[in-house]
PDB file of C-alpha atoms and ligand atoms in Angstrom:
ATOM      1  CA  MET A   1      47.630 -20.953 241.297  1.00 44.00           C
ATOM      2  CA  ASN A   2      44.622 -22.255 243.164  1.00 44.00           C
ATOM      3  CA  THR A   3      41.960 -19.626 243.807  1.00 45.00           C
ATOM      4  CA  ALA A   4      39.051 -22.017 243.943  1.00 44.00           C
ATOM      5  CA  HIS A   5      38.917 -21.894 247.738  1.00 43.00           C
ATOM      6  CA  LYS A   6      38.592 -18.156 248.040  1.00 49.00           C
ATOM      7  CA  LYS A   7      36.669 -15.245 246.651  1.00 84.00           C
ATOM      8  CA  GLY A   8      38.600 -11.983 246.571  1.00 95.00           C
ATOM      9  CA  LEU A   9      42.105 -11.648 245.147  1.00 96.00           C
ATOM     10  CA  PHE A  10      45.010 -11.040 247.441  1.00 98.00           C
ATOM     11  CA  ILE A  11      47.501  -8.662 245.811  1.00 98.00           C
ATOM     12  CA  THR A  12      50.639  -7.407 247.544  1.00 98.00           C
ATOM     13  CA  LEU A  13      53.217  -4.721 246.786  1.00 97.00           C
ATOM     14  CA  GLU A  14      56.836  -5.081 247.725  1.00 98.00           C
ATOM     15  CA  GLY A  15      59.999  -3.038 247.375  1.00 96.00           C
ATOM     16  CA  GLY A  16      62.727  -1.183 249.200  1.00 93.00           C
ATOM     17  CA  GLU A  17      62.569   2.343 250.547  1.00 88.00           C
ATOM     18  CA  GLY A  18      61.651   4.928 247.883  1.00 89.00           C
ATOM     19  CA  SER A  19      60.638   2.280 245.361  1.00 92.00           C
ATOM     20  CA  GLY A  20      57.296   3.989 244.703  1.00 90.00           C
ATOM     21  CA  LYS A  21      54.907   1.550 246.394  1.00 92.00           C
ATOM     22  CA  THR A  22      52.565   4.300 247.563  1.00 89.00           C
ATOM     23  CA  THR A  23      52.032   5.683 244.050  1.00 90.00           C
ATOM     24  CA  MET A  24      51.660   2.154 242.717  1.00 93.00           C
ATOM     25  CA  MET A  25      49.000   1.355 245.335  1.00 94.00           C
ATOM     26  CA  GLN A  26      46.945   4.332 244.132  1.00 94.00           C
ATOM     27  CA  GLN A  27      47.305   3.321 240.494  1.00 94.00           C
ATOM     28  CA  LEU A  28      46.246  -0.270 241.109  1.00 96.00           C
ATOM     29  CA  ALA A  29      43.358   0.900 243.283  1.00 97.00           C
ATOM     30  CA  GLU A  30      42.197   3.135 240.410  1.00 96.00           C
ATOM     31  CA  LEU A  31      42.242   0.192 238.040  1.00 96.00           C
ATOM     32  CA  LEU A  32      40.178  -1.986 240.401  1.00 97.00           C
ATOM     33  CA  GLU A  33      37.765   0.889 240.904  1.00 96.00           C
ATOM     34  CA  SER A  34      37.358   1.444 237.156  1.00 96.00           C
ATOM     35  CA  ARG A  35      36.479  -2.251 236.801  1.00 94.00           C
ATOM     36  CA  GLY A  36      33.894  -1.961 239.541  1.00 95.00           C
ATOM     37  CA  LEU A  37      35.688  -4.541 241.692  1.00 95.00           C
ATOM     38  CA  PRO A  38      35.258  -4.127 245.424  1.00 97.00           C
ATOM     39  CA  TYR A  39      38.607  -3.774 247.158  1.00 98.00           C
ATOM     40  CA  ILE A  40      40.316  -2.573 250.296  1.00 98.00           C
ATOM     41  CA  ALA A  41      43.792  -1.065 250.565  1.00 97.00           C
ATOM     42  CA  THR A  42      45.826  -1.856 253.656  1.00 97.00           C
ATOM     43  CA  ARG A  43      49.407  -2.098 254.853  1.00 96.00           C
ATOM     44  CA  GLU A  44      51.869  -4.008 256.987  1.00 95.00           C
ATOM     45  CA  PRO A  45      52.955  -3.801 259.678  1.00 91.00           C
ATOM     46  CA  GLY A  46      49.669  -2.295 260.860  1.00 90.00           C
ATOM     47  CA  GLY A  47      46.256  -1.994 259.283  1.00 89.00           C
ATOM     48  CA  ILE A  48      44.362  -2.815 262.491  1.00 94.00           C
ATOM     49  CA  ARG A  49      44.686  -1.778 266.147  1.00 96.00           C
ATOM     50  CA  ILE A  50      46.809  -4.621 267.535  1.00 97.00           C
ATOM     51  CA  ALA A  51      49.135  -4.660 264.528  1.00 96.00           C
ATOM     52  CA  GLU A  52      49.504  -0.863 264.690  1.00 95.00           C
ATOM     53  CA  GLY A  53      50.578  -1.359 268.320  1.00 96.00           C
ATOM     54  CA  ILE A  54      53.182  -3.914 267.241  1.00 97.00           C
ATOM     55  CA  ARG A  55      54.285  -1.489 264.496  1.00 95.00           C
ATOM     56  CA  GLU A  56      54.982   1.138 267.180  1.00 95.00           C
ATOM     57  CA  LEU A  57      57.181  -1.354 269.023  1.00 95.00           C
ATOM     58  CA  LEU A  58      58.992  -2.366 265.846  1.00 95.00           C
ATOM     59  CA  LEU A  59      59.659   1.037 264.350  1.00 92.00           C
ATOM     60  CA  HIS A  60      60.300   3.092 267.509  1.00 91.00           C
ATOM     61  CA  PRO A  61      63.766   4.673 267.066  1.00 89.00           C
ATOM     62  CA  ASP A  62      64.576   4.105 270.783  1.00 91.00           C
ATOM     63  CA  HIS A  63      64.239   0.321 270.547  1.00 92.00           C
ATOM     64  CA  THR A  64      67.837  -0.169 269.448  1.00 92.00           C
ATOM     65  CA  GLU A  65      68.287  -3.276 271.636  1.00 95.00           C
ATOM     66  CA  MET A  66      65.721  -5.277 269.669  1.00 96.00           C
ATOM     67  CA  ASP A  67      67.040  -8.719 268.788  1.00 97.00           C
ATOM     68  CA  ILE A  68      66.656  -9.687 265.123  1.00 97.00           C
ATOM     69  CA  ARG A  69      64.629 -12.819 265.869  1.00 98.00           C
ATOM     70  CA  THR A  70      62.346 -10.815 268.174  1.00 98.00           C
ATOM     71  CA  GLU A  71      61.919  -8.427 265.246  1.00 97.00           C
ATOM     72  CA  ALA A  72      61.080 -11.283 262.871  1.00 98.00           C
ATOM     73  CA  LEU A  73      58.558 -12.732 265.353  1.00 98.00           C
ATOM     74  CA  LEU A  74      56.892  -9.369 265.893  1.00 98.00           C
ATOM     75  CA  TYR A  75      56.473  -8.832 262.142  1.00 98.00           C
ATOM     76  CA  ALA A  76      55.004 -12.325 261.910  1.00 98.00           C
ATOM     77  CA  ALA A  77      52.681 -11.636 264.868  1.00 98.00           C
ATOM     78  CA  ALA A  78      51.469  -8.366 263.330  1.00 98.00           C
ATOM     79  CA  ARG A  79      50.964 -10.231 260.042  1.00 98.00           C
ATOM     80  CA  ARG A  80      48.899 -12.942 261.735  1.00 98.00           C
ATOM     81  CA  GLN A  81      46.547 -10.513 263.462  1.00 98.00           C
ATOM     82  CA  HIS A  82      46.100  -8.377 260.339  1.00 98.00           C
ATOM     83  CA  LEU A  83      45.453 -11.464 258.218  1.00 98.00           C
ATOM     84  CA  VAL A  84      42.853 -12.944 260.555  1.00 98.00           C
ATOM     85  CA  GLU A  85      41.109  -9.705 261.426  1.00 98.00           C
ATOM     86  CA  LYS A  86      41.142  -7.876 258.117  1.00 98.00           C
ATOM     87  CA  VAL A  87      42.482  -9.746 255.086  1.00 98.00           C
ATOM     88  CA  GLU A  88      40.728 -13.135 255.363  1.00 98.00           C
ATOM     89  CA  PRO A  89      37.266 -11.689 256.134  1.00 97.00           C
ATOM     90  CA  ALA A  90      37.561  -9.335 253.137  1.00 98.00           C
ATOM     91  CA  LEU A  91      38.667 -12.141 250.801  1.00 97.00           C
ATOM     92  CA  ALA A  92      35.841 -14.336 252.054  1.00 97.00           C
ATOM     93  CA  GLN A  93      33.348 -11.614 251.115  1.00 97.00           C
ATOM     94  CA  GLY A  94      34.713 -11.374 247.598  1.00 96.00           C
ATOM     95  CA  THR A  95      36.644  -8.179 248.257  1.00 98.00           C
ATOM     96  CA  THR A  96      40.060  -7.848 246.647  1.00 97.00           C
ATOM     97  CA  VAL A  97      42.790  -6.924 249.106  1.00 98.00           C
ATOM     98  CA  LEU A  98      45.641  -4.641 248.053  1.00 98.00           C
ATOM     99  CA  CYS A  99      48.324  -4.841 250.697  1.00 98.00           C
ATOM    100  CA  ASP A 100      51.452  -2.696 250.999  1.00 97.00           C
ATOM    101  CA  ARG A 101      54.042  -5.318 252.097  1.00 97.00           C
ATOM    102  CA  PHE A 102      53.461  -8.901 253.279  1.00 98.00           C
ATOM    103  CA  ILE A 103      55.547 -12.068 253.782  1.00 98.00           C
ATOM    104  CA  ASP A 104      58.190 -11.193 251.145  1.00 98.00           C
ATOM    105  CA  SER A 105      59.227  -8.141 253.214  1.00 98.00           C
ATOM    106  CA  SER A 106      60.101 -10.481 256.085  1.00 98.00           C
ATOM    107  CA  LEU A 107      61.964 -12.853 253.774  1.00 98.00           C
ATOM    108  CA  ALA A 108      64.012 -10.009 252.246  1.00 98.00           C
ATOM    109  CA  TYR A 109      64.577  -7.822 255.336  1.00 97.00           C
ATOM    110  CA  GLN A 110      64.756 -10.309 258.224  1.00 97.00           C
ATOM    111  CA  GLY A 111      65.608 -13.478 256.333  1.00 98.00           C
ATOM    112  CA  TYR A 112      68.247 -12.151 253.988  1.00 98.00           C
ATOM    113  CA  ALA A 113      69.365  -8.621 254.923  1.00 97.00           C
ATOM    114  CA  ARG A 114      69.452  -9.256 258.693  1.00 96.00           C
ATOM    115  CA  GLY A 115      70.933 -12.685 258.054  1.00 97.00           C
ATOM    116  CA  ILE A 116      68.477 -14.947 259.911  1.00 98.00           C
ATOM    117  CA  GLY A 117      68.026 -17.056 256.771  1.00 98.00           C
ATOM    118  CA  ILE A 118      65.154 -17.085 254.271  1.00 98.00           C
ATOM    119  CA  PRO A 119      64.040 -20.678 255.154  1.00 98.00           C
ATOM    120  CA  GLU A 120      63.961 -19.884 258.900  1.00 98.00           C
ATOM    121  CA  VAL A 121      61.857 -16.769 258.406  1.00 98.00           C
ATOM    122  CA  LEU A 122      59.644 -18.597 255.942  1.00 98.00           C
ATOM    123  CA  SER A 123      58.917 -21.257 258.553  1.00 98.00           C
ATOM    124  CA  ILE A 124      57.754 -18.845 261.286  1.00 98.00           C
ATOM    125  CA  ASN A 125      55.628 -17.090 258.689  1.00 98.00           C
ATOM    126  CA  ALA A 126      54.109 -20.350 257.517  1.00 98.00           C
ATOM    127  CA  PHE A 127      52.980 -20.793 261.133  1.00 98.00           C
ATOM    128  CA  ALA A 128      51.644 -17.226 261.254  1.00 98.00           C
ATOM    129  CA  THR A 129      49.744 -17.341 257.977  1.00 98.00           C
ATOM    130  CA  GLU A 130      48.796 -21.028 257.895  1.00 98.00           C
ATOM    131  CA  GLY A 131      50.197 -21.093 254.397  1.00 94.00           C
ATOM    132  CA  ARG A 132      48.252 -18.145 252.963  1.00 97.00           C
ATOM    133  CA  PHE A 133      50.214 -16.569 250.120  1.00 98.00           C
ATOM    134  CA  PRO A 134      49.210 -13.662 247.900  1.00 98.00           C
ATOM    135  CA  ASP A 135      47.743 -14.492 244.493  1.00 97.00           C
ATOM    136  CA  LEU A 136      49.897 -11.828 242.885  1.00 97.00           C
ATOM    137  CA  THR A 137      52.808  -9.724 244.098  1.00 98.00           C
ATOM    138  CA  PHE A 138      54.389  -6.703 242.451  1.00 97.00           C
ATOM    139  CA  TYR A 139      57.996  -6.212 243.412  1.00 98.00           C
ATOM    140  CA  LEU A 140      59.321  -2.753 242.518  1.00 97.00           C
ATOM    141  CA  ASP A 141      63.010  -3.186 241.885  1.00 97.00           C
ATOM    142  CA  VAL A 142      65.084  -0.057 242.355  1.00 96.00           C
ATOM    143  CA  LYS A 143      68.724   0.701 243.159  1.00 96.00           C
ATOM    144  CA  PRO A 144      68.982   1.793 246.807  1.00 95.00           C
ATOM    145  CA  GLU A 145      70.775   4.952 245.644  1.00 93.00           C
ATOM    146  CA  THR A 146      67.760   5.869 243.503  1.00 92.00           C
ATOM    147  CA  GLY A 147      65.253   5.102 246.258  1.00 91.00           C
ATOM    148  CA  LEU A 148      67.190   7.028 248.830  1.00 89.00           C
ATOM    149  CA  ALA A 149      67.615  10.032 246.526  1.00 89.00           C
ATOM    150  CA  ARG A 150      63.824  10.058 245.936  1.00 89.00           C
ATOM    151  CA  ILE A 151      63.152  10.055 249.676  1.00 86.00           C
ATOM    152  CA  ALA A 152      65.713  12.795 250.283  1.00 86.00           C
ATOM    153  CA  ALA A 153      64.239  14.883 247.439  1.00 88.00           C
ATOM    154  CA  GLY A 154      60.743  14.461 248.910  1.00 85.00           C
ATOM    155  CA  ARG A 155      62.007  15.805 252.193  1.00 78.00           C
ATOM    156  CA  GLY A 156      63.811  18.618 250.404  1.00 76.00           C
ATOM    157  CA  ARG A 157      67.290  17.634 251.546  1.00 77.00           C
ATOM    158  CA  GLU A 158      70.469  15.965 250.346  1.00 77.00           C
ATOM    159  CA  VAL A 159      71.311  12.320 251.133  1.00 75.00           C
ATOM    160  CA  ASN A 160      73.163  12.517 254.470  1.00 74.00           C
ATOM    161  CA  ARG A 161      75.855  10.473 256.241  1.00 71.00           C
ATOM    162  CA  LEU A 162      73.373   8.308 258.128  1.00 66.00           C
ATOM    163  CA  ASP A 163      71.477   7.510 254.939  1.00 72.00           C
ATOM    164  CA  LEU A 164      74.719   6.372 253.356  1.00 72.00           C
ATOM    165  CA  GLU A 165      75.617   4.206 256.340  1.00 66.00           C
ATOM    166  CA  ALA A 166      72.352   2.391 255.761  1.00 85.00           C
ATOM    167  CA  LEU A 167      73.073   1.944 252.071  1.00 90.00           C
ATOM    168  CA  GLN A 168      74.819  -1.385 252.581  1.00 93.00           C
ATOM    169  CA  PHE A 169      71.709  -2.720 254.332  1.00 94.00           C
ATOM    170  CA  HIS A 170      69.440  -1.570 251.518  1.00 95.00           C
ATOM    171  CA  HIS A 171      71.674  -3.296 248.979  1.00 96.00           C
ATOM    172  CA  LYS A 172      71.174  -6.516 250.933  1.00 96.00           C
ATOM    173  CA  VAL A 173      67.412  -5.943 251.026  1.00 97.00           C
ATOM    174  CA  ARG A 174      67.409  -5.621 247.236  1.00 98.00           C
ATOM    175  CA  GLU A 175      69.482  -8.777 246.847  1.00 98.00           C
ATOM    176  CA  GLY A 176      67.092 -10.548 249.226  1.00 98.00           C
ATOM    177  CA  TYR A 177      64.061  -9.479 247.200  1.00 98.00           C
ATOM    178  CA  GLN A 178      65.700 -10.652 243.994  1.00 98.00           C
ATOM    179  CA  ARG A 179      66.281 -14.081 245.541  1.00 98.00           C
ATOM    180  CA  VAL A 180      62.721 -14.279 246.832  1.00 98.00           C
ATOM    181  CA  ALA A 181      61.387 -13.230 243.392  1.00 98.00           C
ATOM    182  CA  ALA A 182      63.397 -16.085 241.855  1.00 98.00           C
ATOM    183  CA  MET A 183      61.861 -18.510 244.389  1.00 98.00           C
ATOM    184  CA  TYR A 184      58.300 -17.573 243.354  1.00 98.00           C
ATOM    185  CA  PRO A 185      58.440 -16.712 239.644  1.00 98.00           C
ATOM    186  CA  GLN A 186      54.728 -17.474 239.113  1.00 96.00           C
ATOM    187  CA  ARG A 187      53.515 -15.192 241.852  1.00 97.00           C
ATOM    188  CA  ILE A 188      56.005 -12.326 241.913  1.00 98.00           C
ATOM    189  CA  VAL A 189      56.101  -9.856 239.034  1.00 97.00           C
ATOM    190  CA  MET A 190      59.315  -7.871 239.101  1.00 97.00           C
ATOM    191  CA  ILE A 191      58.975  -4.333 237.777  1.00 96.00           C
ATOM    192  CA  ASP A 192      61.904  -2.101 236.899  1.00 96.00           C
ATOM    193  CA  ALA A 193      61.130   0.898 239.089  1.00 95.00           C
ATOM    194  CA  GLU A 194      64.121   2.902 237.861  1.00 95.00           C
ATOM    195  CA  LYS A 195      61.883   4.000 234.986  1.00 92.00           C
ATOM    196  CA  ARG A 196      59.647   7.087 235.016  1.00 83.00           C
ATOM    197  CA  PRO A 197      56.685   6.688 237.419  1.00 78.00           C
ATOM    198  CA  GLU A 198      54.156   6.821 234.526  1.00 80.00           C
ATOM    199  CA  GLU A 199      55.944   3.975 232.756  1.00 89.00           C
ATOM    200  CA  VAL A 200      56.160   1.927 235.960  1.00 90.00           C
ATOM    201  CA  ALA A 201      52.444   2.480 236.615  1.00 86.00           C
ATOM    202  CA  ARG A 202      51.563   1.552 233.020  1.00 90.00           C
ATOM    203  CA  GLN A 203      53.441  -1.738 233.289  1.00 93.00           C
ATOM    204  CA  ALA A 204      51.881  -2.697 236.601  1.00 93.00           C
ATOM    205  CA  LYS A 205      48.366  -1.851 235.407  1.00 95.00           C
ATOM    206  CA  GLU A 206      48.898  -3.929 232.291  1.00 95.00           C
ATOM    207  CA  ARG A 207      49.973  -6.939 234.360  1.00 94.00           C
ATOM    208  CA  LEU A 208      47.077  -6.519 236.753  1.00 96.00           C
ATOM    209  CA  SER A 209      44.648  -6.277 233.823  1.00 96.00           C
ATOM    210  CA  MET A 210      45.982  -9.526 232.389  1.00 94.00           C
ATOM    211  CA  PHE A 211      45.705 -11.167 235.757  1.00 94.00           C
ATOM    212  CA  LEU A 212      42.122  -9.985 236.258  1.00 93.00           C
ATOM    213  CA  GLN A 213      41.175 -11.266 232.853  1.00 90.00           C
ATOM    214  CA  GLU A 214      42.645 -14.646 233.694  1.00 87.00           C
ATOM    215  CA  PHE A 215      40.462 -14.851 236.770  1.00 78.00           C
ATOM    216  CA  SER A 216      37.419 -12.966 235.507  1.00 73.00           C
ATOM    217  CA  THR A 217      35.301 -16.096 235.285  1.00 57.00           C
ATOM    218  CA  ASP A 218      36.347 -16.991 238.784  1.00 58.00           C
ATOM    219  CA  LEU A 219      35.475 -13.524 240.083  1.00 51.00           C
ATOM    220  CA  SER A 220      32.171 -13.185 238.235  1.00 57.00           C
ATOM    221  CA  ASN A 221      31.022 -16.507 239.689  1.00 58.00           C
ATOM    222  CA  LYS A 222      31.397 -15.261 243.240  1.00 51.00           C
TER     223      LYS A 222
HETATM  224  P1  TYD B 301      57.095   1.923 256.542  1.00 73.26           P
HETATM  225  O1  TYD B 301      57.270   3.293 257.116  1.00 73.26           O
HETATM  226  O2  TYD B 301      55.729   1.398 256.373  1.00 73.26           O
HETATM  227  O3  TYD B 301      57.962   1.826 255.237  1.00 73.26           O
HETATM  228  P2  TYD B 301      57.579   1.722 253.713  1.00 73.26           P
HETATM  229  O4  TYD B 301      56.868   2.981 253.378  1.00 73.26           O
HETATM  230  O5  TYD B 301      58.924   1.586 253.075  1.00 73.26           O
HETATM  231  O6  TYD B 301      56.742   0.478 253.541  1.00 73.26           O
HETATM  232  O7  TYD B 301      57.959   0.956 257.478  1.00 73.26           O
HETATM  233  C1  TYD B 301      57.942  -0.368 257.341  1.00 73.26           C
HETATM  234  C2  TYD B 301      59.357  -0.849 257.591  1.00 73.26           C
HETATM  235  O8  TYD B 301      59.309  -2.169 258.099  1.00 73.26           O
HETATM  236  C3  TYD B 301      60.198  -0.884 256.325  1.00 73.26           C
HETATM  237  O9  TYD B 301      61.493  -0.410 256.595  1.00 73.26           O
HETATM  238  C4  TYD B 301      60.287  -2.354 256.005  1.00 73.26           C
HETATM  239  C5  TYD B 301      60.151  -3.005 257.335  1.00 73.26           C
HETATM  240  N1  TYD B 301      59.557  -4.366 257.301  1.00 73.26           N
HETATM  241  C6  TYD B 301      60.354  -5.445 257.613  1.00 73.26           C
HETATM  242  O10 TYD B 301      61.553  -5.300 257.897  1.00 73.26           O
HETATM  243  N2  TYD B 301      59.789  -6.698 257.627  1.00 73.26           N
HETATM  244  C7  TYD B 301      58.471  -6.900 257.354  1.00 73.26           C
HETATM  245  O11 TYD B 301      57.980  -8.062 257.386  1.00 73.26           O
HETATM  246  C8  TYD B 301      57.651  -5.755 257.033  1.00 73.26           C
HETATM  247  C9  TYD B 301      56.193  -5.931 256.730  1.00 73.26           C
HETATM  248  C10 TYD B 301      58.254  -4.510 257.020  1.00 73.26           C
END
């Protein structure tokens, strides 16, 4: 991993619906804070005005006619703007960036689950990011049934028919993530998110600690 050209660390969180990314974000942020490392927390798609606008287009429930390649291009466009406007300037200042979702979401959702192809989606994203990859990625691996049940419980309702119709898709997303994780074993840390949230958080913090130690000389020189 080559971090010599940059200052802050770029850390991303990935996972399917209900995998616990939000809780994990808070836990990792706490760790960075306790180490006195400057950081920002952000998310995709969104994080800045133009990308939030694209997010509206992408996630609007009325936009049922959206073509899957249009969808992939819009995610890549939102990613580009967010990267240029928010992520790169922060990294350049020595600020660590914690980002909820990044390129691996596109590879798993658009590339694999929607069936465009991981290499095809990778190539439009290589254009969008000019080859910028995270330094470290946590992928929270959870069965779609578990994730869905967590979401339903949070909303105080049972899993309904529509949720179950989507189950097939979420299985494909998980399979996609597992393939992407196998493509980047150095960068992507897979965490079993079926476990209790405290255990999941403990594991992720431990990995982040190790990672920070590895790069402490690098960081303290900036
Ligand atoms: P969001 O409400 O932020 O979901 P979550 O809390 O699960 O992150 O919605 C983001 C949705 O967009 C989510 O369903 C995953 C999807 N997505 C993609 O399909 N491709 C992408 O590249 C990204 C960043 C997100």
